[in-house]
């Protein structure tokens, strides 16, 4: 499942060339791909915290946008 998510991100038109290059650089590292894509970054009592980088389980502009959209829906 996490490999499917990795491929979805890699094929996304939203990513810049440098972001796609970052993902291509981990193509042969299944443990790194799993670490980045096996789950969503959690939102706890202190907000969102995590390692910076690309992926569902990393702190990046895409997860910040997702959290901001959720916040605005609540407001």
CSV table of C-alpha atoms in Angstrom, one decimal:
chain,number,residue,atom,x,y,z
A,1,UNK,CA,0.0,0.0,0.0
A,2,UNK,CA,2.7,2.5,0.9
A,3,UNK,CA,4.4,1.8,-2.5
A,4,UNK,CA,1.2,2.7,-4.3
A,5,UNK,CA,1.1,6.0,-2.3
A,6,UNK,CA,4.8,6.6,-3.2
A,7,UNK,CA,4.0,6.1,-6.9
A,8,UNK,CA,1.0,8.4,-6.6
A,9,UNK,CA,3.2,11.2,-5.2
A,10,UNK,CA,5.9,10.6,-7.7
A,11,UNK,CA,3.4,10.9,-10.6
A,12,UNK,CA,1.7,14.0,-9.1
A,13,UNK,CA,1.7,17.2,-11.2
A,14,UNK,CA,1.8,19.2,-7.9
A,15,UNK,CA,5.4,18.3,-7.2
A,16,UNK,CA,8.3,20.4,-8.5
A,17,UNK,CA,11.1,18.9,-10.4
A,18,UNK,CA,13.4,19.0,-7.3
A,19,UNK,CA,10.7,17.3,-5.2
A,20,UNK,CA,10.3,14.5,-7.7
A,21,UNK,CA,14.1,14.1,-7.7
A,22,UNK,CA,14.0,13.7,-3.9
A,23,UNK,CA,11.5,10.9,-4.3
A,24,UNK,CA,13.4,9.3,-7.2
A,25,UNK,CA,16.5,9.2,-5.0
A,26,UNK,CA,14.8,6.9,-2.5
A,27,UNK,CA,13.3,4.6,-5.2
A,28,UNK,CA,15.6,1.7,-4.2
A,29,UNK,CA,15.2,2.2,-0.4
A,30,UNK,CA,11.9,0.4,0.5
A,31,UNK,CA,12.4,1.1,4.3
A,32,UNK,CA,12.6,4.9,3.6
A,33,UNK,CA,9.6,4.8,1.3
A,34,UNK,CA,7.7,2.9,3.9
A,35,UNK,CA,8.7,5.4,6.6
A,36,UNK,CA,7.5,8.3,4.6
A,37,UNK,CA,4.3,6.8,3.1
A,38,UNK,CA,2.9,4.1,5.4
A,39,UNK,CA,0.6,6.5,7.4
A,40,UNK,CA,-0.5,10.1,7.6
A,41,UNK,CA,1.4,12.5,9.9
A,42,UNK,CA,-0.5,12.7,13.2
A,43,UNK,CA,-2.1,15.8,14.7
A,44,UNK,CA,-1.6,15.7,18.4
A,45,UNK,CA,-2.2,18.0,21.4
A,46,UNK,CA,1.0,20.0,20.4
A,47,UNK,CA,-0.1,20.2,16.7
A,48,UNK,CA,1.8,18.5,13.9
A,49,UNK,CA,5.3,17.5,14.4
A,50,UNK,CA,7.6,15.3,12.4
A,51,UNK,CA,10.6,15.0,10.2
A,52,UNK,CA,10.7,17.4,7.3
A,53,UNK,CA,10.5,15.9,3.8
A,54,UNK,CA,8.2,14.6,1.2
A,55,UNK,CA,5.6,12.0,2.1
A,56,UNK,CA,2.4,11.5,4.0
A,57,UNK,CA,4.3,10.9,7.3
A,58,UNK,CA,6.6,14.0,6.9
A,59,UNK,CA,6.2,17.6,7.7
A,60,UNK,CA,5.9,19.4,4.4
A,61,UNK,CA,3.8,22.1,2.6
A,62,UNK,CA,1.3,19.5,1.4
A,63,UNK,CA,0.5,18.3,5.0
A,64,UNK,CA,0.4,21.9,6.2
A,65,UNK,CA,-2.1,22.8,3.5
A,66,UNK,CA,-4.2,19.7,4.4
A,67,UNK,CA,-4.2,20.7,8.1
A,68,UNK,CA,-5.0,24.3,7.3
A,69,UNK,CA,-7.9,23.3,5.1
A,70,UNK,CA,-9.2,21.1,8.0
A,71,UNK,CA,-8.9,24.0,10.4
A,72,UNK,CA,-10.8,26.3,8.1
A,73,UNK,CA,-13.6,23.8,7.7
A,74,UNK,CA,-14.0,23.8,11.5
A,75,UNK,CA,-14.1,27.6,11.7
